[in-house]
CSV table of N, CA and C in Angstrom, one decimal:
chain,number,residue,atom,x,y,z
A,814,MET,N,-74.6,25.2,-36.1
A,814,MET,CA,-74.1,26.3,-35.3
A,814,MET,C,-73.7,25.8,-33.9
A,815,ALA,N,-74.5,24.9,-33.3
A,815,ALA,CA,-74.2,24.4,-32.0
A,815,ALA,C,-72.9,23.6,-32.0
A,816,THR,N,-72.6,23.0,-33.1
A,816,THR,CA,-71.4,22.2,-33.2
A,816,THR,C,-70.2,23.2,-33.3
A,817,ARG,N,-70.4,24.3,-34.0
A,817,ARG,CA,-69.3,25.3,-34.1
A,817,ARG,C,-69.0,25.9,-32.8
A,818,ARG,N,-70.0,26.2,-32.1
A,818,ARG,CA,-69.9,26.8,-30.7
A,818,ARG,C,-69.2,25.8,-29.8
A,819,GLU,N,-69.6,24.5,-29.8
A,819,GLU,CA,-69.0,23.5,-29.0
A,819,GLU,C,-67.5,23.3,-29.4
A,820,ASP,N,-67.3,23.4,-30.7
A,820,ASP,CA,-65.9,23.2,-31.1
A,820,ASP,C,-65.0,24.4,-30.6
A,821,GLU,N,-65.6,25.6,-30.7
A,821,GLU,CA,-64.8,26.8,-30.2
A,821,GLU,C,-64.6,26.7,-28.6
A,822,GLU,N,-65.7,26.2,-27.9
A,822,GLU,CA,-65.5,26.1,-26.5
A,822,GLU,C,-64.5,25.0,-26.2
A,823,GLU,N,-64.5,23.9,-26.9
A,823,GLU,CA,-63.6,22.8,-26.7
A,823,GLU,C,-62.1,23.4,-27.0
A,824,GLU,N,-62.0,24.1,-28.0
A,824,GLU,CA,-60.7,24.7,-28.4
A,824,GLU,C,-60.2,25.7,-27.2
A,825,GLN,N,-61.1,26.5,-26.7
A,825,GLN,CA,-60.8,27.4,-25.6
A,825,GLN,C,-60.4,26.6,-24.4
A,826,MET,N,-61.1,25.5,-24.1
A,826,MET,CA,-60.7,24.7,-22.9
A,826,MET,C,-59.3,24.1,-23.1
A,827,LYS,N,-59.0,23.6,-24.3
A,827,LYS,CA,-57.7,23.1,-24.6
A,827,LYS,C,-56.6,24.1,-24.4
A,828,LEU,N,-56.9,25.3,-24.9
A,828,LEU,CA,-55.9,26.4,-24.7
A,828,LEU,C,-55.7,26.7,-23.2
A,829,ARG,N,-56.8,26.8,-22.5
A,829,ARG,CA,-56.7,27.0,-21.0
A,829,ARG,C,-55.9,25.9,-20.4
A,830,ARG,N,-56.2,24.7,-20.7
A,830,ARG,CA,-55.6,23.5,-20.1
A,830,ARG,C,-54.1,23.6,-20.5
A,831,ASN,N,-53.7,23.9,-21.7
A,831,ASN,CA,-52.3,24.0,-22.1
A,831,ASN,C,-51.6,25.1,-21.3
A,832,THR,N,-52.3,26.2,-21.2
A,832,THR,CA,-51.7,27.4,-20.5
A,832,THR,C,-51.5,27.0,-19.0
A,833,ASN,N,-52.5,26.4,-18.4
A,833,ASN,CA,-52.4,25.9,-17.0
A,833,ASN,C,-51.2,24.9,-16.9
A,834,THR,N,-51.2,24.0,-17.8
A,834,THR,CA,-50.1,23.0,-17.8
A,834,THR,C,-48.7,23.6,-17.9
A,835,ARG,N,-48.6,24.6,-18.8
A,835,ARG,CA,-47.4,25.4,-18.9
A,835,ARG,C,-47.0,26.1,-17.6
A,836,ARG,N,-48.0,26.7,-17.0
A,836,ARG,CA,-47.8,27.4,-15.7
A,836,ARG,C,-47.3,26.5,-14.6
A,837,MET,N,-48.0,25.3,-14.6
A,837,MET,CA,-47.6,24.3,-13.5
A,837,MET,C,-46.2,23.8,-13.8
A,838,THR,N,-45.9,23.6,-15.1
A,838,THR,CA,-44.6,23.1,-15.4
A,838,THR,C,-43.5,24.1,-15.0
A,839,THR,N,-43.8,25.3,-15.3
A,839,THR,CA,-42.9,26.4,-15.0
A,839,THR,C,-42.7,26.5,-13.5
A,840,ARG,N,-43.8,26.4,-12.8
A,840,ARG,CA,-43.8,26.5,-11.3
A,840,ARG,C,-42.9,25.3,-10.8
A,841,ARG,N,-43.2,24.1,-11.3
A,841,ARG,CA,-42.4,22.9,-10.9
A,841,ARG,C,-40.9,23.1,-11.2
A,842,GLU,N,-40.6,23.6,-12.3
A,842,GLU,CA,-39.2,23.8,-12.7
A,842,GLU,C,-38.6,24.8,-11.7
A,843,ASP,N,-39.3,25.9,-11.4
A,843,ASP,CA,-38.8,26.9,-10.5
A,843,ASP,C,-38.6,26.2,-9.1
A,844,GLU,N,-39.5,25.4,-8.7
A,844,GLU,CA,-39.3,24.7,-7.4
A,844,GLU,C,-38.2,23.8,-7.4
A,845,ASP,N,-38.0,23.1,-8.5
A,845,ASP,CA,-36.9,22.2,-8.7
A,845,ASP,C,-35.5,22.9,-8.6
A,846,LYS,N,-35.5,24.1,-9.1
A,846,LYS,CA,-34.3,24.9,-9.1
A,846,LYS,C,-33.9,25.4,-7.7
A,847,LYS,N,-34.9,25.7,-6.9
A,847,LYS,CA,-34.6,26.2,-5.5
A,847,LYS,C,-33.8,25.2,-4.7
A,848,PRO,N,-34.1,23.9,-4.6
A,848,PRO,CA,-33.3,23.0,-3.9
A,848,PRO,C,-31.9,22.9,-4.5
A,849,ARG,N,-31.8,23.0,-5.8
A,849,ARG,CA,-30.5,22.9,-6.5
A,849,ARG,C,-29.7,24.1,-6.1
A,850,ASN,N,-30.3,25.3,-6.1
A,850,ASN,CA,-29.6,26.5,-5.7
A,850,ASN,C,-29.2,26.4,-4.2
A,851,LEU,N,-30.1,25.8,-3.4
A,851,LEU,CA,-29.7,25.7,-1.9
A,851,LEU,C,-28.5,24.7,-1.8
A,852,ARG,N,-28.6,23.6,-2.6
A,852,ARG,CA,-27.5,22.6,-2.5
A,852,ARG,C,-26.2,23.3,-3.0
A,853,ARG,N,-26.3,24.1,-4.1
A,853,ARG,CA,-25.1,24.8,-4.6
A,853,ARG,C,-24.6,25.7,-3.5
A,854,ASN,N,-25.4,26.5,-2.9
A,854,ASN,CA,-25.0,27.4,-1.8
A,854,ASN,C,-24.3,26.6,-0.7
A,855,THR,N,-25.0,25.5,-0.3
A,855,THR,CA,-24.4,24.7,0.8
A,855,THR,C,-23.1,24.1,0.4
A,856,ASN,N,-22.9,23.6,-0.8
A,856,ASN,CA,-21.6,23.1,-1.3
A,856,ASN,C,-20.6,24.2,-1.3
A,857,THR,N,-21.0,25.4,-1.8
A,857,THR,CA,-20.1,26.6,-1.8
A,857,THR,C,-19.6,26.9,-0.4
A,858,SER,N,-20.6,26.9,0.6
A,858,SER,CA,-20.2,27.1,2.0
A,858,SER,C,-19.2,26.1,2.5
A,859,ARG,N,-19.5,24.8,2.1
A,859,ARG,CA,-18.6,23.7,2.6
A,859,ARG,C,-17.3,23.9,2.0
A,860,MET,N,-17.2,24.2,0.7
A,860,MET,CA,-15.9,24.4,0.1
A,860,MET,C,-15.1,25.6,0.7
A,861,ALA,N,-15.9,26.7,1.0
A,861,ALA,CA,-15.2,27.8,1.6
A,861,ALA,C,-14.7,27.4,3.0
A,862,THR,N,-15.5,26.7,3.7
A,862,THR,CA,-15.1,26.3,5.1
A,862,THR,C,-13.9,25.4,5.0
A,863,ARG,N,-14.0,24.4,4.0
A,863,ARG,CA,-12.8,23.5,3.8
A,863,ARG,C,-11.6,24.3,3.5
A,864,ARG,N,-11.7,25.3,2.6
A,864,ARG,CA,-10.6,26.1,2.2
A,864,ARG,C,-10.0,26.8,3.4
A,865,GLU,N,-10.9,27.4,4.2
A,865,GLU,CA,-10.5,28.1,5.4
A,865,GLU,C,-9.7,27.2,6.4
A,866,ASP,N,-10.3,26.0,6.5
A,866,ASP,CA,-9.6,25.0,7.4
A,866,ASP,C,-8.3,24.6,6.9
A,867,GLU,N,-8.1,24.5,5.6
A,867,GLU,CA,-6.8,24.1,5.0
A,867,GLU,C,-5.9,25.3,5.2
A,868,GLU,N,-6.3,26.5,5.0
A,868,GLU,CA,-5.5,27.7,5.2
A,868,GLU,C,-5.0,27.8,6.6
A,869,GLU,N,-5.9,27.5,7.5
A,869,GLU,CA,-5.6,27.6,9.0
A,869,GLU,C,-4.5,26.5,9.3
A,870,GLU,N,-4.7,25.3,8.7
A,870,GLU,CA,-3.8,24.2,8.9
A,870,GLU,C,-2.4,24.6,8.4
A,871,GLN,N,-2.4,25.2,7.2
A,871,GLN,CA,-1.1,25.7,6.6
A,871,GLN,C,-0.4,26.7,7.5
A,872,ARG,N,-1.3,27.6,8.1
A,872,ARG,CA,-0.7,28.7,9.0
A,872,ARG,C,-0.1,28.0,10.2
A,873,LYS,N,-0.8,27.0,10.8
A,873,LYS,CA,-0.3,26.3,11.9
A,873,LYS,C,1.0,25.6,11.6
A,874,LEU,N,1.0,24.9,10.5
A,874,LEU,CA,2.3,24.2,10.1
A,874,LEU,C,3.4,25.2,9.9
A,875,ARG,N,3.2,26.4,9.3
A,875,ARG,CA,4.2,27.4,9.1
A,875,ARG,C,4.7,27.9,10.5
A,876,ARG,N,3.7,28.1,11.4
A,876,ARG,CA,4.0,28.6,12.7
A,876,ARG,C,4.8,27.6,13.5
A,877,ASN,N,4.5,26.3,13.4
A,877,ASN,CA,5.2,25.3,14.0
A,877,ASN,C,6.6,25.2,13.4
A,878,THR,N,6.7,25.3,12.1
A,878,THR,CA,8.0,25.2,11.4
A,878,THR,C,8.9,26.4,11.9
A,879,ASN,N,8.3,27.6,11.9
A,879,ASN,CA,9.1,28.7,12.4
A,879,ASN,C,9.5,28.6,13.8
A,880,THR,N,8.6,28.0,14.7
A,880,THR,CA,8.9,27.8,16.1
A,880,THR,C,10.1,26.8,16.2
A,881,ARG,N,10.0,25.8,15.4
A,881,ARG,CA,11.1,24.8,15.4
A,881,ARG,C,12.4,25.4,14.9
A,882,ARG,N,12.4,26.2,13.9
A,882,ARG,CA,13.6,26.9,13.4
A,882,ARG,C,14.2,27.8,14.5
A,883,MET,N,13.3,28.6,15.1
A,883,MET,CA,13.7,29.4,16.2
A,883,MET,C,14.4,28.7,17.3
A,884,ALA,N,13.8,27.5,17.7
A,884,ALA,CA,14.3,26.7,18.8
A,884,ALA,C,15.7,26.2,18.3
A,885,THR,N,15.7,25.7,17.1
A,885,THR,CA,17.0,25.1,16.6
A,885,THR,C,18.1,26.2,16.6
A,886,ARG,N,17.7,27.4,16.1
A,886,ARG,CA,18.6,28.5,16.1
A,886,ARG,C,19.1,28.9,17.5
A,887,ARG,N,18.1,28.9,18.5
A,887,ARG,CA,18.5,29.2,19.9
A,887,ARG,C,19.4,28.1,20.4
A,888,GLU,N,19.1,26.9,20.1
A,888,GLU,CA,20.0,25.8,20.6
A,888,GLU,C,21.4,25.9,20.0
A,889,ALA,N,21.5,26.3,18.7
A,889,ALA,CA,22.8,26.5,18.1
A,889,ALA,C,23.5,27.6,18.7
A,890,GLU,N,22.8,28.7,19.0
A,890,GLU,CA,23.4,29.9,19.7
A,890,GLU,C,23.9,29.5,21.1
A,891,ASP,N,23.1,28.7,21.8
A,891,ASP,CA,23.5,28.3,23.1
A,891,ASP,C,24.7,27.4,23.0
A,892,GLU,N,24.8,26.5,22.1
A,892,GLU,CA,25.9,25.7,21.9
A,892,GLU,C,27.2,26.5,21.6
A,893,GLU,N,27.0,27.5,20.7
A,893,GLU,CA,28.1,28.4,20.4
A,893,GLU,C,28.6,29.1,21.6
A,894,GLN,N,27.7,29.6,22.4
A,894,GLN,CA,28.1,30.3,23.6
A,894,GLN,C,28.8,29.4,24.6
A,895,MET,N,28.4,28.1,24.7
A,895,MET,CA,29.1,27.2,25.5
A,895,MET,C,30.5,26.9,25.0
A,896,ASN,N,30.6,26.8,23.7
A,896,ASN,CA,31.9,26.5,23.1
A,896,ASN,C,32.8,27.7,23.3
A,897,LEU,N,32.3,28.9,23.2
A,897,LEU,CA,33.1,30.1,23.5
A,897,LEU,C,33.6,30.2,24.9
A,898,ARG,N,32.7,29.9,25.9
A,898,ARG,CA,33.0,29.9,27.3
A,898,ARG,C,34.1,28.8,27.6
A,899,ARG,N,33.9,27.6,27.0
A,899,ARG,CA,34.9,26.5,27.2
A,899,ARG,C,36.3,27.0,26.6
A,900,ASN,N,36.2,27.5,25.4
A,900,ASN,CA,37.5,28.0,24.8
A,900,ASN,C,38.2,29.1,25.7
A,901,THR,N,37.3,30.0,26.2
A,901,THR,CA,37.9,31.1,27.0
A,901,THR,C,38.5,30.5,28.3
A,902,ASN,N,37.7,29.5,28.9
A,902,ASN,CA,38.3,28.9,30.1
A,902,ASN,C,39.6,28.1,29.8
A,903,GLU,N,39.6,27.4,28.7
A,903,GLU,CA,40.8,26.7,28.4
A,903,GLU,C,42.0,27.6,28.1
A,904,ASN,N,41.7,28.7,27.5
A,904,ASN,CA,42.7,29.7,27.2
A,904,ASN,C,43.2,30.3,28.5
A,905,ARG,N,42.3,30.6,29.5
A,905,ARG,CA,42.7,31.1,30.8
A,905,ARG,C,43.6,30.1,31.5
A,906,MET,N,43.2,28.9,31.5
A,906,MET,CA,44.0,27.8,32.2
A,906,MET,C,45.3,27.7,31.5
A,907,ALA,N,45.3,27.7,30.2
A,907,ALA,CA,46.6,27.6,29.5
A,907,ALA,C,47.5,28.8,29.8
A,908,THR,N,47.0,29.9,29.9
A,908,THR,CA,47.7,31.1,30.2
A,908,THR,C,48.3,31.0,31.7
A,909,ARG,N,47.5,30.5,32.6
A,909,ARG,CA,47.9,30.3,34.0
A,909,ARG,C,49.1,29.3,34.0
A,910,ARG,N,48.9,28.2,33.3
A,910,ARG,CA,49.9,27.2,33.3
A,910,ARG,C,51.2,27.8,32.7
A,911,GLU,N,51.1,28.5,31.7
A,911,GLU,CA,52.3,29.1,31.1
A,911,GLU,C,53.0,30.1,32.1
A,912,ALA,N,52.1,30.8,32.8
A,912,ALA,CA,52.7,31.8,33.8
A,912,ALA,C,53.4,31.0,34.9
A,913,GLN,N,52.8,29.9,35.3
A,913,GLN,CA,53.4,29.1,36.4
A,913,GLN,C,54.7,28.5,36.0
A,914,GLU,N,54.7,28.1,34.7
A,914,GLU,CA,55.9,27.5,34.2
A,914,GLU,C,57.0,28.5,34.1
A,915,GLU,N,56.7,29.7,33.8
A,915,GLU,CA,57.7,30.8,33.7
A,915,GLU,C,58.3,31.1,35.1
A,916,ASP,N,57.5,31.0,36.1
A,916,ASP,CA,58.0,31.3,37.4
A,916,ASP,C,58.9,30.3,37.9
């Protein structure tokens, strides 16, 4: 009888030990997951920040390109205005010369 009782007690202790081991393992796994989740969140944040930086850089490039285009357009318009004035002045001078020649 004593042996049976000892065997049952030993069996109960093994079950408790296994249960505790399982609990500890589960706890350890949960703790292992936390840093992984933190790293994943950190990496996601970094990726989002990097994406935002790249988008901002693209906006700046577009803004600079648009500014350059506007400046080029303005320069072309200024050049056109100068050409028109020159032509107008040349026409006036030619008209004066012709009028003087007629006199």
